[in-house]
Coordinates of C-alpha atoms in Angstrom, one line a residue:
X273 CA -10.4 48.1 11.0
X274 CA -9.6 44.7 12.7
X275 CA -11.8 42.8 10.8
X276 CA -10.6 44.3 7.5
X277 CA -6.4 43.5 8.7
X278 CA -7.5 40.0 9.4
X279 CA -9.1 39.4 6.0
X280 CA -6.4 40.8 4.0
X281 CA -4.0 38.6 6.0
X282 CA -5.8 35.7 5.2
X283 CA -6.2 36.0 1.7
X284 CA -2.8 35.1 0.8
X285 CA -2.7 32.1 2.7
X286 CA -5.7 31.0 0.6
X287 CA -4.6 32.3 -2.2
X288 CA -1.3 29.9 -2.3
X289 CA -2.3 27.1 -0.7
X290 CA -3.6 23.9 -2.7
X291 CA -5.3 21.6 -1.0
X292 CA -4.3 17.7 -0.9
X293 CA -5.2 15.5 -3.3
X294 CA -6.8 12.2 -1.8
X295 CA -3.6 10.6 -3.0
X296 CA -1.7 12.5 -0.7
X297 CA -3.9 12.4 2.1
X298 CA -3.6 8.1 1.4
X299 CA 0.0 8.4 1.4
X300 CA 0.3 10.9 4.5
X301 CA -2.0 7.9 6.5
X302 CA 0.5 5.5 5.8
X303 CA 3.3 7.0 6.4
X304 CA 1.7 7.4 10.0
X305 CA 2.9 3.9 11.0
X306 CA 6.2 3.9 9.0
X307 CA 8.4 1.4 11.3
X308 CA 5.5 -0.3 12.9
X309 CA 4.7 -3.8 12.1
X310 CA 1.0 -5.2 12.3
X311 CA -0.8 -8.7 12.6
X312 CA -3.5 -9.4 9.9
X313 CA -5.9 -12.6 9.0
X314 CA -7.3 -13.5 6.3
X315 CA -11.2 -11.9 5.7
X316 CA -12.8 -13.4 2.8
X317 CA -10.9 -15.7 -0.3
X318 CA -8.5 -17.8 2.4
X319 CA -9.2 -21.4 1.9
X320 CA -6.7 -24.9 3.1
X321 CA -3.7 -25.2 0.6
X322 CA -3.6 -21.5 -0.5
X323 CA -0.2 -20.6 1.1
X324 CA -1.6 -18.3 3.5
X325 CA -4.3 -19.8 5.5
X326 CA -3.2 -20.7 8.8
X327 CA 0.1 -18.7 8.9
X328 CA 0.8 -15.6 10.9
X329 CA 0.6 -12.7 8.7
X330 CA 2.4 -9.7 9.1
X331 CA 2.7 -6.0 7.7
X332 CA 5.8 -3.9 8.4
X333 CA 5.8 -0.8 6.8
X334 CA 9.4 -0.7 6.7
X335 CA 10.6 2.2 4.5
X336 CA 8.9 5.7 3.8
X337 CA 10.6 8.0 1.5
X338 CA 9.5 11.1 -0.4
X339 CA 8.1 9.1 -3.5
X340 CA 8.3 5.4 -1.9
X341 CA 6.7 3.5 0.6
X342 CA 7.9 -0.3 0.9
X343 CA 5.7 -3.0 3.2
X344 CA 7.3 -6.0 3.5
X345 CA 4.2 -8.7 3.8
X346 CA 5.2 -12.1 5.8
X347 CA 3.4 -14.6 5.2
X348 CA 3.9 -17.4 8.6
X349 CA 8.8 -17.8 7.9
X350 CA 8.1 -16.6 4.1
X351 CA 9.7 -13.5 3.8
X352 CA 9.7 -13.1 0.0
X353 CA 6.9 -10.6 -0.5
X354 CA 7.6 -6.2 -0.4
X355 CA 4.4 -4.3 -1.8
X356 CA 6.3 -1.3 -3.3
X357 CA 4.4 1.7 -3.7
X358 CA 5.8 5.2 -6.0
X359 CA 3.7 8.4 -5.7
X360 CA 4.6 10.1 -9.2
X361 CA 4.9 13.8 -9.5
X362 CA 1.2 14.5 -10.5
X363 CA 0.7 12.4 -7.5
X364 CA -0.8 9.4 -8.7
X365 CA 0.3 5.9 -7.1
X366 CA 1.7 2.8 -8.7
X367 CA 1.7 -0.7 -7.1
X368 CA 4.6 -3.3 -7.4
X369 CA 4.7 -6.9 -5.6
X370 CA 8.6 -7.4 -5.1
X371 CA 9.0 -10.7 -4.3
X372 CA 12.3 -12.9 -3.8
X373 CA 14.1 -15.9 -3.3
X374 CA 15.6 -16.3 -0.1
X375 CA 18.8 -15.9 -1.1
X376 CA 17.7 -12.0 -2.3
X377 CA 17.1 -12.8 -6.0
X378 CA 14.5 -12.0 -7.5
X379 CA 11.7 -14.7 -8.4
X380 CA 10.4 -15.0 -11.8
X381 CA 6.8 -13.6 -11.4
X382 CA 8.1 -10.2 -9.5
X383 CA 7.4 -6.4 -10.1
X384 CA 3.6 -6.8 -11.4
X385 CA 1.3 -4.7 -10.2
X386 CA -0.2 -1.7 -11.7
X387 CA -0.9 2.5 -11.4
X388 CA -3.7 4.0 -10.1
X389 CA -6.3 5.4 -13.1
X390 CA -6.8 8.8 -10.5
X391 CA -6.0 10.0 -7.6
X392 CA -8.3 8.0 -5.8
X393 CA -10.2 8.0 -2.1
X394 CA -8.1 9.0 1.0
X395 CA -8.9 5.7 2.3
X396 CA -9.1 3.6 -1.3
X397 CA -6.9 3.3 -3.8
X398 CA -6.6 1.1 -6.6
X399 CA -4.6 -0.5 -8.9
X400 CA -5.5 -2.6 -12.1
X401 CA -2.9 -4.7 -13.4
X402 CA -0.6 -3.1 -15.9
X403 CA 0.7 -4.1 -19.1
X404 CA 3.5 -5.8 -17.8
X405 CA 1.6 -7.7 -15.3
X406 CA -0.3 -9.0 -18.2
X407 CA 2.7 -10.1 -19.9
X408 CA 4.2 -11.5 -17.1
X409 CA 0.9 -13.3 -15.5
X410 CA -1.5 -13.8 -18.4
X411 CA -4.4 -14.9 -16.0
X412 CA -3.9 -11.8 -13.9
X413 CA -4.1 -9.4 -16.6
X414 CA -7.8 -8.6 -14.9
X415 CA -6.4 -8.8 -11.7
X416 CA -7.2 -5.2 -9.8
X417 CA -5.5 -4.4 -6.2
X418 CA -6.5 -2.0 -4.1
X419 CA -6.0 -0.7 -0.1
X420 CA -7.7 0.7 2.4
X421 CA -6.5 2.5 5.0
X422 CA -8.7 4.2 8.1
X423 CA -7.7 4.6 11.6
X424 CA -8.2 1.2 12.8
X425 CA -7.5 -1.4 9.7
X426 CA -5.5 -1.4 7.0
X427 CA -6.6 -4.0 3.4
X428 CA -4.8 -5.4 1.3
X429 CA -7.3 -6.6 -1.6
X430 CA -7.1 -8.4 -4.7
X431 CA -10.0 -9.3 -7.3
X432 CA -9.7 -11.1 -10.5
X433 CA -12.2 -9.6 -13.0
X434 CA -14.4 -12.3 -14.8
X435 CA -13.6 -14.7 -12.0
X436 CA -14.5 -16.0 -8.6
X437 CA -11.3 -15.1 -7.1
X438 CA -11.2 -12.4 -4.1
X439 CA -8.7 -12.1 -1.5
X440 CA -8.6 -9.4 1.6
X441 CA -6.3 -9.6 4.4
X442 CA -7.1 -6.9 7.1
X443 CA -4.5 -5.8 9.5
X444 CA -5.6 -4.4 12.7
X445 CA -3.9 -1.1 13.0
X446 CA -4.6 -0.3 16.9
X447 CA -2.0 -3.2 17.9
X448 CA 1.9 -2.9 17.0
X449 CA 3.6 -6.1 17.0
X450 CA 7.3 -6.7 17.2
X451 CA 9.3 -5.8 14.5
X452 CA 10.2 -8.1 12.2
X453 CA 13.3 -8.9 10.8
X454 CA 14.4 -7.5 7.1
X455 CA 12.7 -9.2 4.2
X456 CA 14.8 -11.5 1.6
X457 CA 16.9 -9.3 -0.8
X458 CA 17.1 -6.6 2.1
X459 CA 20.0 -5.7 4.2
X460 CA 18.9 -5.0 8.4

């Protein structure tokens, strides 16, 4: 009689319960270490004059709300770079690079990026560029982003279809750093 009370209490908890969708479980990793900044280097694609070899690079995942998730990414006193991310209601995600001027203007090449084809892994997802990216940055209209996320490192990855360009930056996500101070265009 036990056994029968224990299965019929059960079955309405499966019954109504959906599980994640990788998505989800993506999101619910990051928002983990929402307010925590990290120190990353450069893995494969850095080379002398790019802009970011040599600097001290930095990811603060600064903001976590319900449907947005912003990361500031500084690169060495350049503060102009927030990868944006929206989960939409049928939980797919959507890239934007936000970058700005110091002054808190936008720049000219900001809000590219692109939306996820599928939910994705719970530690991938990616992002091919969008239509506006393509209008915006003709050469990256094959560009294709994409993070990882596991216990111990966090990517940030960007490949340029047809081309020789690849760029990762891997933060290690066992060692906090100090928080940084806001990124350009954001108030403390």
């Amino acid at each position: 009689m036990k056994a029968l009370l224990y299965f019929l209490l059960l079955i309405p908890v499966n019954f109504f319960s959906q599980e994640q969708k990788p998505s989800e479980k993506f999101w619910t990793q990051l928002e983990k270490h929402c307010g925590k900044a990290y120190q990353g280097e450069i893995i494969s694609g850095g080379k002398e004059g790019d802009g970011f070899t040599g600097k001290k690079l930095v990811m603060h995942v600064r903001s976590c709300q319900k449907n947005d998730i912003k990361i500031p990414f500084f690169v060495g006193d350049d503060k102009s770079r927030t990868w944006v991310l929206n989960m939409s209601a049928d939980k797919i995600l959507r890239l934007k690079h936000d970058h700005r001027n110091p002054d808190g203007t936008e720049e000219k090449s900001t809000q590219y990026g692109g939306t996820s084809s599928n939910v994705g892994l719970e530690n991938l997802q990616m992002f091919p560029a969008d239509a506006y990216t393509a209008q915006l940055i003709p050469a990256a209209a094959t560009n294709v982003w994409w993070f990882t996320i596991d216990e111990k490192s966090f990517t940030y990855n960007l490949r340029r279809v047809g081309s020789d360009r690849l760029f990762t930056v891997k933060f290690d996500l066992t060692k906090t750093i100090k928080t940084p101070s806001a990124p350009w265009g954001t108030k403390e």
